[in-house]
XYZ file of C-alpha atoms in Angstrom:
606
model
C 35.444 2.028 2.025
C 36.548 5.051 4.103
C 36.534 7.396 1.028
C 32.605 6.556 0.137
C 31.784 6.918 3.952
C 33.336 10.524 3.940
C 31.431 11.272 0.880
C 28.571 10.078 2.083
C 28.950 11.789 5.763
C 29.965 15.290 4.071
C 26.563 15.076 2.845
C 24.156 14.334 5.528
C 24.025 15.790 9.492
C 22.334 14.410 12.003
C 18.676 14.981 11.148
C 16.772 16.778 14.017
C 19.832 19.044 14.914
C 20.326 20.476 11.528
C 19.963 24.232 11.509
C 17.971 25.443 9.201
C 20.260 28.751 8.352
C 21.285 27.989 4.536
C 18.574 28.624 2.182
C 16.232 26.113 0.108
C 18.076 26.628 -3.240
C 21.758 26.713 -1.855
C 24.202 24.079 -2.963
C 24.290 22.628 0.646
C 20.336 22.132 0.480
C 20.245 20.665 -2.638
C 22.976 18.362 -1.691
C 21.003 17.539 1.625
C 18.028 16.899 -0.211
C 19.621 14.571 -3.207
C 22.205 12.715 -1.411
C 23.610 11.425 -4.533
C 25.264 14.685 -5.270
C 27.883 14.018 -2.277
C 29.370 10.882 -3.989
C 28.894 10.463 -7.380
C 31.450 13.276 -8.407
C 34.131 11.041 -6.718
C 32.760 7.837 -7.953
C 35.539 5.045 -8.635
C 35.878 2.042 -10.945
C 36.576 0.659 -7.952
C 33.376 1.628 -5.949
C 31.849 0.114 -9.374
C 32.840 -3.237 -8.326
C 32.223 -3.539 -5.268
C 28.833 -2.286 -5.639
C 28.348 -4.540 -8.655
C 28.554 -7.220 -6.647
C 27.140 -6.886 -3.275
C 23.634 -5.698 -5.819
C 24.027 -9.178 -6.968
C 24.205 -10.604 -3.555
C 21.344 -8.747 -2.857
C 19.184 -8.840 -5.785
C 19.814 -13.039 -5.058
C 18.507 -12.500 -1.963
C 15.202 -10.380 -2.808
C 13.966 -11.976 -5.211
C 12.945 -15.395 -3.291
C 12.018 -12.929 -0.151
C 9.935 -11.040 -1.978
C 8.011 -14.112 -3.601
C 7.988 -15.650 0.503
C 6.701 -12.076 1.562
C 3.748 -11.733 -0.778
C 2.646 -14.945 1.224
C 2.800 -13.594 4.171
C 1.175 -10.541 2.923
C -1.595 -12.788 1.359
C -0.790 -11.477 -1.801
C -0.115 -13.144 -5.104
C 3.273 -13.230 -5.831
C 4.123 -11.334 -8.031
C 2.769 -8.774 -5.443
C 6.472 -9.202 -3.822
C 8.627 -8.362 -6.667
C 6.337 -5.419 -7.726
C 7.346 -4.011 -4.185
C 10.834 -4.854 -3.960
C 12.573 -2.954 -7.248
C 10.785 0.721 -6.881
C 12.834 1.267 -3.225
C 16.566 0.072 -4.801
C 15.831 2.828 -7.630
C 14.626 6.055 -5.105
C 17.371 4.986 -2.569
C 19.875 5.413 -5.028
C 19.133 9.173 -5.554
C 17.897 10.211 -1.649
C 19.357 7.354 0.981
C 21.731 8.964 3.215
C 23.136 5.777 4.243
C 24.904 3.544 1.392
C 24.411 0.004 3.215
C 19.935 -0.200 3.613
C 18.094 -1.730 0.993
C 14.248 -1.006 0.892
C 11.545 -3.369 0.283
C 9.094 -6.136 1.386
C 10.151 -7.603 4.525
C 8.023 -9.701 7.095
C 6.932 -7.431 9.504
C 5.910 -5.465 6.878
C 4.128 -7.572 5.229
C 2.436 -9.215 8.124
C 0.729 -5.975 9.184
C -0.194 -5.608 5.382
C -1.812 -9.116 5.805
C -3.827 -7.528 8.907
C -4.865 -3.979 7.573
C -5.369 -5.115 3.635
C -7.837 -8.532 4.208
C -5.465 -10.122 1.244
C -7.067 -7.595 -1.570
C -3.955 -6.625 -3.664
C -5.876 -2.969 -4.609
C -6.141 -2.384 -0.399
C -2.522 -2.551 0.194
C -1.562 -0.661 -3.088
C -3.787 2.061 -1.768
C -1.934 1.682 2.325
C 0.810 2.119 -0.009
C 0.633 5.498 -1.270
C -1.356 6.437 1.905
C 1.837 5.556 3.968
C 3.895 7.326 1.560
C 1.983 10.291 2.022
C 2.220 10.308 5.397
C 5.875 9.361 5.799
C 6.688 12.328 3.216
C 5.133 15.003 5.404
C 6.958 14.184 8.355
C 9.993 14.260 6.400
C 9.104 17.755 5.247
C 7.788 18.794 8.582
C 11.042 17.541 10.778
C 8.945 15.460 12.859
C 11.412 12.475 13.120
C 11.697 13.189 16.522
C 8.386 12.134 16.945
C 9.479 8.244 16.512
C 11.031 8.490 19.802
C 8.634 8.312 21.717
C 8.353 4.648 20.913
C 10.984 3.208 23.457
C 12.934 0.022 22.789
C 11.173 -2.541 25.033
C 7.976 -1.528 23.098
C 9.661 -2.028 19.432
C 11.298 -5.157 20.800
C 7.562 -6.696 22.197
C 6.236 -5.993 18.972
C 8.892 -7.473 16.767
C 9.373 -10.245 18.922
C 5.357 -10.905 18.427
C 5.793 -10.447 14.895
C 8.603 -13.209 14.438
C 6.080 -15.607 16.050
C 3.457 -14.930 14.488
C 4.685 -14.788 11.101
C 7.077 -17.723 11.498
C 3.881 -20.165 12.933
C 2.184 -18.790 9.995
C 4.195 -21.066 7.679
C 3.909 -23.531 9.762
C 0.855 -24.570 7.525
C 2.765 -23.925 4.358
C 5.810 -26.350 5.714
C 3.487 -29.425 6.512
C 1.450 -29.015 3.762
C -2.250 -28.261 5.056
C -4.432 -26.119 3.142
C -7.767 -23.951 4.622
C -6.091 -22.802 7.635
C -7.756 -19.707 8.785
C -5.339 -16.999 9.069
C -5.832 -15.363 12.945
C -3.243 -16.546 14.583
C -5.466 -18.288 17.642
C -6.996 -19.800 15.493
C -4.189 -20.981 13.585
C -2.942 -22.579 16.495
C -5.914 -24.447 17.062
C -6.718 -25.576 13.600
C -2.735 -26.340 12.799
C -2.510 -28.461 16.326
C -5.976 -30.106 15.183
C -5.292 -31.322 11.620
C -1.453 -32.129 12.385
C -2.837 -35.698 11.008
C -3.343 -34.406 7.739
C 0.698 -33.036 7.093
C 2.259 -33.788 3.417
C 4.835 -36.261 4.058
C 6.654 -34.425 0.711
C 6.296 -30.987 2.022
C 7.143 -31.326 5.265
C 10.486 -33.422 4.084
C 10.882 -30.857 1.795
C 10.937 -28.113 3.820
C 12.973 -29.645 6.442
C 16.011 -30.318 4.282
C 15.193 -26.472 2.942
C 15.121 -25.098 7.023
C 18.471 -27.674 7.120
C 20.485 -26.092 4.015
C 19.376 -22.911 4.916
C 20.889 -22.880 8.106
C 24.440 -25.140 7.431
C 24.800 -22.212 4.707
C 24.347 -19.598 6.900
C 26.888 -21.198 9.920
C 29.195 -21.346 6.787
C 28.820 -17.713 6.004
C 29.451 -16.668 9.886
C 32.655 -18.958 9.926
C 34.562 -18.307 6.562
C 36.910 -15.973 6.880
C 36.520 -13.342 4.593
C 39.130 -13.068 1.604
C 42.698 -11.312 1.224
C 44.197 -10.326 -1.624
C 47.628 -11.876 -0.260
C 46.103 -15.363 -0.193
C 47.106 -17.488 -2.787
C 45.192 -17.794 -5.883
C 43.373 -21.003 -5.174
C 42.641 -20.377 -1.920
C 41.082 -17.409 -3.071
C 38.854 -18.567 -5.469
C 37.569 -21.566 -3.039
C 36.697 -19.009 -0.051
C 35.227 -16.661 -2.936
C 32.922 -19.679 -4.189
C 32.032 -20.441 -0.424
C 30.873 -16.742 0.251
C 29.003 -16.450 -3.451
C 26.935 -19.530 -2.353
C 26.477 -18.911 1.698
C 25.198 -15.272 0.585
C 22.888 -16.325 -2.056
C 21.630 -19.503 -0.078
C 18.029 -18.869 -0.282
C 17.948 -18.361 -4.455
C 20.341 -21.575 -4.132
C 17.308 -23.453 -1.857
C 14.773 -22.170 -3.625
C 16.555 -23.216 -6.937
C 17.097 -26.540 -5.528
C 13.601 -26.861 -4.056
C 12.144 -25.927 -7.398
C 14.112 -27.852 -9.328
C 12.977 -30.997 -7.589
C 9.357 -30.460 -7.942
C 9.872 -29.969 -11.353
C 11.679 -33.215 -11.596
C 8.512 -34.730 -9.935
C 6.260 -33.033 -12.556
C 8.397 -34.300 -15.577
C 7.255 -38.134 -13.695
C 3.541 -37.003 -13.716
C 3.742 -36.833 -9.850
C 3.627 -34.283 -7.630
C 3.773 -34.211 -4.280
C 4.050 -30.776 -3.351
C 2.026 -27.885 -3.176
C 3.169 -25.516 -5.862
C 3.267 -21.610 -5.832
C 1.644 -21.773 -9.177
C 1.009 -19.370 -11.924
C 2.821 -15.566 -11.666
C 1.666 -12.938 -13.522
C 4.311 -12.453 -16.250
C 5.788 -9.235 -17.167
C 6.346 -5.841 -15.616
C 4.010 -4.101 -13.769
C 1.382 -1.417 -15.635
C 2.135 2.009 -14.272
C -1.122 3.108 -13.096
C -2.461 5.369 -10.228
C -3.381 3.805 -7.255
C -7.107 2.450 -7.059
C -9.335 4.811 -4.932
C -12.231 3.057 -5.697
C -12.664 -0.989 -6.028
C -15.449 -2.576 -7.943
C -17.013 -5.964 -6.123
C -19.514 -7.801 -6.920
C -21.627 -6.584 -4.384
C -21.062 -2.686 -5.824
C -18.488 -0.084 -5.474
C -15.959 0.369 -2.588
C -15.516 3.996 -2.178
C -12.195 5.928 -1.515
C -13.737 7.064 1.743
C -15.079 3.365 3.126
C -11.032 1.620 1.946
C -10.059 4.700 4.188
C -12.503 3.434 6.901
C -11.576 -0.358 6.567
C -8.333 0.103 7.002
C -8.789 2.076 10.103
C -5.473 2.228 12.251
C -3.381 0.618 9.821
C -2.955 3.809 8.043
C -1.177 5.155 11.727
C 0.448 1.620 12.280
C 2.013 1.072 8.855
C 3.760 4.055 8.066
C 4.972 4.406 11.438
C 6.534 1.160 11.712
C 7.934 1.390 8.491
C 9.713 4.031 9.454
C 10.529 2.589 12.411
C 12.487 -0.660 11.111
C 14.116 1.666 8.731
C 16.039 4.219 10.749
C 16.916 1.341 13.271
C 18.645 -0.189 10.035
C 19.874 2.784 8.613
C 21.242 4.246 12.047
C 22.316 0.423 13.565
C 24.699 -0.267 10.137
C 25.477 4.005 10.231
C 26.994 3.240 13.948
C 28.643 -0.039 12.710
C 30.560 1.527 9.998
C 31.255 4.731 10.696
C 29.207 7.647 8.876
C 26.031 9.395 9.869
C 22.414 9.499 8.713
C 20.065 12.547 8.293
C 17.075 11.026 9.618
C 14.499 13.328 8.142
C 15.787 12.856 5.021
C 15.184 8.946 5.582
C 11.536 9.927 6.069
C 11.705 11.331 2.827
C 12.738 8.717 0.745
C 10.876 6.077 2.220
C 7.681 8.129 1.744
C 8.520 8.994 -1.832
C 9.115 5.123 -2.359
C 5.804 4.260 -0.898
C 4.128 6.560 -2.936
C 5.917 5.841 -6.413
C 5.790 2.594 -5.797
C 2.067 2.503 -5.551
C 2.059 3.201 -8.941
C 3.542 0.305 -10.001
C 1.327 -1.817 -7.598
C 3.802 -1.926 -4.597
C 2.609 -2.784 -1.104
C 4.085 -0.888 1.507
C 7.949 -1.413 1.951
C 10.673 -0.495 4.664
C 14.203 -1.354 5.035
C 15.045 -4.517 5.921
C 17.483 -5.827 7.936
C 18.516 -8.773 6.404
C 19.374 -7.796 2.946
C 21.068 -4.963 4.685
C 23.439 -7.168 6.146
C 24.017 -9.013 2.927
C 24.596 -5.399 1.096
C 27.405 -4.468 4.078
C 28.703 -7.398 4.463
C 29.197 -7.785 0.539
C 31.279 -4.230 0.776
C 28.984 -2.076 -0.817
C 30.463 1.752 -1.098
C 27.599 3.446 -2.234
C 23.992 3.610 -2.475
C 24.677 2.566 -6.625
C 24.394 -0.780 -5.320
C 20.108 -0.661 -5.254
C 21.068 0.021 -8.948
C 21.619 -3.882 -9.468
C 19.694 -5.213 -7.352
C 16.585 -3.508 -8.884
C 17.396 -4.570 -12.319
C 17.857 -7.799 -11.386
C 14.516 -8.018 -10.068
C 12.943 -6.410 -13.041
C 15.131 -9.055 -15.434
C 13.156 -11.814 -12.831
C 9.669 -9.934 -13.402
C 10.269 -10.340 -17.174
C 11.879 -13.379 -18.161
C 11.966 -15.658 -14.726
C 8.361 -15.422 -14.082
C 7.422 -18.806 -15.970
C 9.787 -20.428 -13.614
C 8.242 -19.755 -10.547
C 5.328 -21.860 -10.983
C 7.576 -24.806 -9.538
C 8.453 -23.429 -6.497
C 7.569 -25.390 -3.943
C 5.653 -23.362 -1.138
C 7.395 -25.281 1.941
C 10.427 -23.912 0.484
C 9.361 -20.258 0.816
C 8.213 -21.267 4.294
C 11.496 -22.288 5.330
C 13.105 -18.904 3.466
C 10.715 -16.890 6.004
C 10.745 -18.688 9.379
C 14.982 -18.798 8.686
C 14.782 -15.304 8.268
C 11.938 -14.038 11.150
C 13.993 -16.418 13.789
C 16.355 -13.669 14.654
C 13.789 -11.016 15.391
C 12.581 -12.970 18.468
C 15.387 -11.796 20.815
C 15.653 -14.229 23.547
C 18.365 -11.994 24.756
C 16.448 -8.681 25.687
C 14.043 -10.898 28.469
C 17.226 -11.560 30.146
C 18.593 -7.987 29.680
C 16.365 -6.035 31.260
C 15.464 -8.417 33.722
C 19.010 -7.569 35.036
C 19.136 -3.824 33.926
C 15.905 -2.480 34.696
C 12.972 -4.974 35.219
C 10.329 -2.137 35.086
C 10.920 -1.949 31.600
C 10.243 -5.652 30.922
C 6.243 -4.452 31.386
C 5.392 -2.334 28.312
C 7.514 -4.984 26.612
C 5.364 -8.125 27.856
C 2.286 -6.024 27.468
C 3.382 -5.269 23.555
C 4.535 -8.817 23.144
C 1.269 -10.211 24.408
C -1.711 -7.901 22.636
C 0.233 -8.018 19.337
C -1.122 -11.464 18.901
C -4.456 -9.984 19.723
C -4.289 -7.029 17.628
C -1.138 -5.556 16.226
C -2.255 -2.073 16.910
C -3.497 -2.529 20.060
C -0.141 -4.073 21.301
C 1.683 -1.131 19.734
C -0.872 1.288 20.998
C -0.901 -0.161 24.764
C 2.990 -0.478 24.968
C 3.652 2.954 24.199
C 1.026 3.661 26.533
C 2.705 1.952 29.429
C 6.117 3.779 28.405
C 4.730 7.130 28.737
C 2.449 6.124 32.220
C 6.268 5.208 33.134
C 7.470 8.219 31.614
C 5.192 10.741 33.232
C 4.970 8.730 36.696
C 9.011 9.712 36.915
C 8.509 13.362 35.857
C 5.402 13.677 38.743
C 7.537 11.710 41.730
C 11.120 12.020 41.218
C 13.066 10.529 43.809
C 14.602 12.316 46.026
C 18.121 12.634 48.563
C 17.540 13.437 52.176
C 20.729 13.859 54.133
C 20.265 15.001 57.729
C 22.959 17.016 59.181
C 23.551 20.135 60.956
C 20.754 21.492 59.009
C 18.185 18.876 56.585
C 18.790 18.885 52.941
C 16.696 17.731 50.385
C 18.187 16.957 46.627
C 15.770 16.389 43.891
C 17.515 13.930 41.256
C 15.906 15.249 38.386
C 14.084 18.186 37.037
C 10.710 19.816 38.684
C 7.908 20.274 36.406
C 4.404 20.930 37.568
C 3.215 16.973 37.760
C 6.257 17.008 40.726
C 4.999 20.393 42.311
C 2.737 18.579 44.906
C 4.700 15.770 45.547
C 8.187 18.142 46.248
C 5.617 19.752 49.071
C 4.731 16.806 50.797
C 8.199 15.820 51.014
C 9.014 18.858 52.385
C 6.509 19.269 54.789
C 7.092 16.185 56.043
C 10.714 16.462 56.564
C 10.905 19.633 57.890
C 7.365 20.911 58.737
C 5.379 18.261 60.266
C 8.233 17.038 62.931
C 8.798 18.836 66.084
C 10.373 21.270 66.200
C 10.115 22.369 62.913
C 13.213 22.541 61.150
C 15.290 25.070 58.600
C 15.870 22.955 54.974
C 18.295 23.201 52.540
C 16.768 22.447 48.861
C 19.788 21.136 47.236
C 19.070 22.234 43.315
C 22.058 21.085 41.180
C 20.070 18.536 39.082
C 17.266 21.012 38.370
C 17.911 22.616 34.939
C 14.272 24.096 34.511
C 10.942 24.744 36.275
C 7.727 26.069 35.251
C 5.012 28.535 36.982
C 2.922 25.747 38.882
C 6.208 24.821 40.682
C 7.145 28.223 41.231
C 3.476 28.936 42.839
C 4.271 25.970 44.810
C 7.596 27.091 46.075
C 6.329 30.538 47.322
C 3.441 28.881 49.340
C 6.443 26.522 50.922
C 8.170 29.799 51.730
C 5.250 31.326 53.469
C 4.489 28.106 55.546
C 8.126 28.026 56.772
C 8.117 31.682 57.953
C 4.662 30.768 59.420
C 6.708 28.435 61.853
C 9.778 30.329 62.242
C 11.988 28.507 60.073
C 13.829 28.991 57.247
C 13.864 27.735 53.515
C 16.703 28.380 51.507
C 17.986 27.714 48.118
C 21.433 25.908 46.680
C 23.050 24.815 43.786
C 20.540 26.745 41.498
C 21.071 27.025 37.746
C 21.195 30.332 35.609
C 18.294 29.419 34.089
C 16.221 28.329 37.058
C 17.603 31.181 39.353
C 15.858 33.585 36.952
C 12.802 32.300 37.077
C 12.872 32.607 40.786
C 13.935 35.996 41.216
C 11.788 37.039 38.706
C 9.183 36.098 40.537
C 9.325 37.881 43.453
C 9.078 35.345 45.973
C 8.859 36.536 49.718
C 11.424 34.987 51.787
C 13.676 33.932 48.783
C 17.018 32.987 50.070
C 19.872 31.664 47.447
C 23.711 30.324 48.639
C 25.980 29.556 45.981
C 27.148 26.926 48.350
C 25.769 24.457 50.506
C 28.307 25.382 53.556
C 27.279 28.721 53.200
C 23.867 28.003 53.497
C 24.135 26.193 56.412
C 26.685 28.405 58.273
C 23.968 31.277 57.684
C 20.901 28.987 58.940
C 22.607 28.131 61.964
C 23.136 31.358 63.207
C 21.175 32.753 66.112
C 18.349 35.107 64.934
C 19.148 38.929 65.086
C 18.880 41.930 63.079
C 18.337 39.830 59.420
C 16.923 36.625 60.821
C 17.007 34.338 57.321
C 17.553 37.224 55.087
C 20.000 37.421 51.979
C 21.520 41.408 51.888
C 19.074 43.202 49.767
C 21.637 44.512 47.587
C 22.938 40.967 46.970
C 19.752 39.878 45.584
C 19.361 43.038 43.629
C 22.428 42.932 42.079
C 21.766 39.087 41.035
C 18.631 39.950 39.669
C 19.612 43.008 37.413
C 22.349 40.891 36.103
C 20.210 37.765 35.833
C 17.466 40.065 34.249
C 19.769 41.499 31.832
C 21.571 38.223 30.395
């Protein structure tokens, strides 16, 4: 609705940009900082509705993700729903975007699986831990720090996780049981005891992969309802879109309600999810110790154990959720206050360890259920976490019968968009440099999910830094040589600008006067200037003259701060030329003193 996005955007600025100028206890700050006090003044009846329902489209939708995401977590299940009602609740007061939805999703949950070695008090713990984390960079502004992660690198890594987690369930679809969980050896041990597949679970979960995705065409296709359609028409299209959005608690109802048809018979030829843990969660601090049979786990060796994950988690997490939150902030409209993101993800994490949540991040599929369902406000979370509490505390029971090749076709439906098929393609025609940190990411990740990560970025910034130390550069020969940096000088480019130079203009014979052309240069730094004055020297050495164009405020004060012997500026590059042809005489290659004085003192000055 246009009047909950202006709300919404009165109350949130871009993140990063903000200026800090009004004071911590100011109604603006407290408004930045609780989100909620933007709309709710203005909330409608209306914006009541619509929020009413699209929580119930969601809540529909979390509740069998969540119980298919504690599996990939290697969790029990109940493990899901503990994580996916704590995020709906803290979103409501701090979200600064009124279509994301926080809570267990699968890449989440697949690098719990990897950091947490399946022990429910591990992840609770990378819970709070990432909370922790994610809240200080909130309070510290360091959003900006995400990107430094570039696309190709998020892209390889999500890509890796949609294959990995959707030939994870491979074993859950066909039935086979003791299938270790490294994804190599998955492979191998999946491909070698294909003889063994469930001919009821792999039916099963076909038909469930089938309905799953006939429901979902039928979503994409309807065309959404008008109030000016006729009353029956109405109510049909309405019935389609209640059914295509809920289609995985409609499988999974279907799925479960089969096996329970079986179990009536006394036969049962499925593998069940089995018992869940009734009730709600206890509220209880997260474990810093666990107690094995083999002694005590301290705080300090969980730390240790968990090693990288504690970088990898929260980072990612915030990753996939300001993607989200800024991807559906472009799509309709409003703005997002990154930082403040960080914030209530990080507060989420950490209340939600209390209640035995692992940790959770915005996901991108309920999010498109919640926008597409024409949410107004963040209120929405408010339904969608009751419902799962209602599920926690009455539905529990009911979960024993659900099939698990029916949560296996719930996850690989909804990991198959994350491998984009697309982006290979796209940068092999935009820039096919950029297809290596992505390969490189895509690649490790099934080695290690850190080490992919870790070696991607890495790539990115050797790609990053190789640009900054040899940017290219124009050469047009003329009447007199000029050379045009494209892009900014920093000290990695110093020695590479001189042997340009020298080879254009010193090593030939004769030696010739050069133009540096500067108009792309916003900013350079002492080892450049160094540089630059030993250029100057070498060219008056042979005679010749170096002189300077195109130079920018900032840039030209550097220089004539400097002092630099031989420094000769043009505002233009026919000026500069017309000088440097000219036949030596009384000021061979000299700039009028009083010119460059008078630039200085009024360079000096501003």
């Amino acid at each position: 609705m246009p009047s909950s996005v202006t709300a919404l955007g009165q109350a949130r600025s871009s993140g990063p940009g903000m200026a800090p100028s009004a004071c911590c206890c100011s109604p603006a700050a407290v408004q930045r900082r609780l989100p909620i006090l933007a709309w709710l003044p203005s909330y409608s009846l209306q914006w009541l509705k619509m929020d009413f329902v699209a929580g119930l489209s969601v809540g529909l939708t979390a509740i069998p993700q969540a119980l298919a995401y504690a599996e990939v977590a290697g969790l029990p299940p109940q493990y899901g729903l503990y994580s996916a009602f704590m995020g709906c609740f803290m979103y409501f007061f701090l979200g600064t975007s009124r279509d994301v939805t926080l809570g267990p999703t699968a890449i989440m949950s697949l690098l719990v699986s990897f950091y947490t070695f399946h022990e429910p008090a591990y992840a609770v713990l990378l819970a709070f831990l990432s909370g922790c984390i994610q809240l200080a960079m909130g309070l510290l502004r360091l959003g900006f720090l995400l990107d430094f992660i570039s696309y190709p690198v998020i892209k390889g890594f999500t890509s890796a996780a949609a294959v990995t987690i959707g030939f994870g369930q491979i074993k859950n679809l066909l039935g086979l049981q003791n299938i270790p969980r490294p994804f190599f050896l998955q492979v191998y041990h999946t491909f070698l005891r294909i003889a063994e597949t469930s001919v009821g679970d792999a039916v099963l979960g076909l038909v469930c992969m089938l309905l799953l995705l006939v429901l979902k065409l039928m979503r994409d296709h309807v065309p959404p309802v008008h109030p000016e359609m006729p009353p029956g028409v109405r109510l049909s299209r309405g019935l389609v879109w209640a059914a295509t959005t809920a289609r995985n608690a409609l499988v999974v109802s279907f799925a479960a309600l089969v096996a329970y048809s079986f179990e009536v018979t006394g036969y049962q030829p499925f593998i069940l999810t089995g018992e869940t843990a009734e009730g709600l969660p206890p509220v209880q601090i997260p474990p810093f110790s666990v107690t094995t049979a083999n002694g005590t786990i301290s705080f300090t060796e969980m730390v240790q154990d968990m090693g990288a994950g504690l970088a990898v988690v929260p980072l990612m997490g915030l990753l996939e959720s300001i993607a989200v939150a800024k991807a559906f902030a472009s799509q309709n409209n409003y703005r997002i206050d990154a930082n403040q993101e960080l914030l209530a993800i990080g507060l989420t994490n950490m209340l939600g360890s209390l209640v035995s949540s692992y940790p959770v991040t915005g996901s991108f599929g309920r999010t498109a259920v919640n926008a597409q369902s024409g949410v107004c406000t963040p209120a929405g979370g408010l339904v969608t976490g009751v419902l799962v509490l209602l599920s926690l505390d009455y539905l529990t029971s009911l979960f024993y019968y659900i099939p698990k090749s029916a949560l296996a076709a719930v996850i690989i439906m909804a990991v198959a968009p994350l491998f984009d098929t697309k982006i290979f393609r796209t940068l092999w025609r935009v820039k096919r440099l950029d297809l290596l940190p992505l390969c490189v990411t895509f690649l490790l990740c099934f080695w290690e999910v850190q080490y992919g990560i870790l070696a991607g970025a890495l790539v990115s910034l050797l790609m990053l830094l190789h640009s900054a130390a040899r940017p290219e550069t124009k050469v047009s020969e003329g009447p007199v040589l000029v050379l045009q940096p494209a892009s900014g000088l920093s000290f990695p480019a110093a020695e590479a600008l001189r042997e340009e130079i020298l080879s254009q203009a010193l090593e030939v014979s004769p030696p010739r006067c050069l133009v540096l052309e500067c108009t792309h240069v916003c900013s350079i730094d002492y080892t450049v200037v160094l540089g630059l004055g030993e250029l100057l020297q070498d060219f008056q050495k042979q005679g010749v003259a170096l002189a300077f164009v195109g130079l920018q405020v900032p840039v030209l004060r550097v220089l004539l701060s400097a002092d630099l012997k031989g420094f000769q500026y043009f505002s233009t590059l026919e000026e500069a030329e017309k000088h440097l042809r000219q036949e030596p005489g009384t000021q061979p290659y000299n700039i009028r003193e009083d010119s460059i004085l008078d630039q200085k003192v009024a360079l000096l000055k501003a």
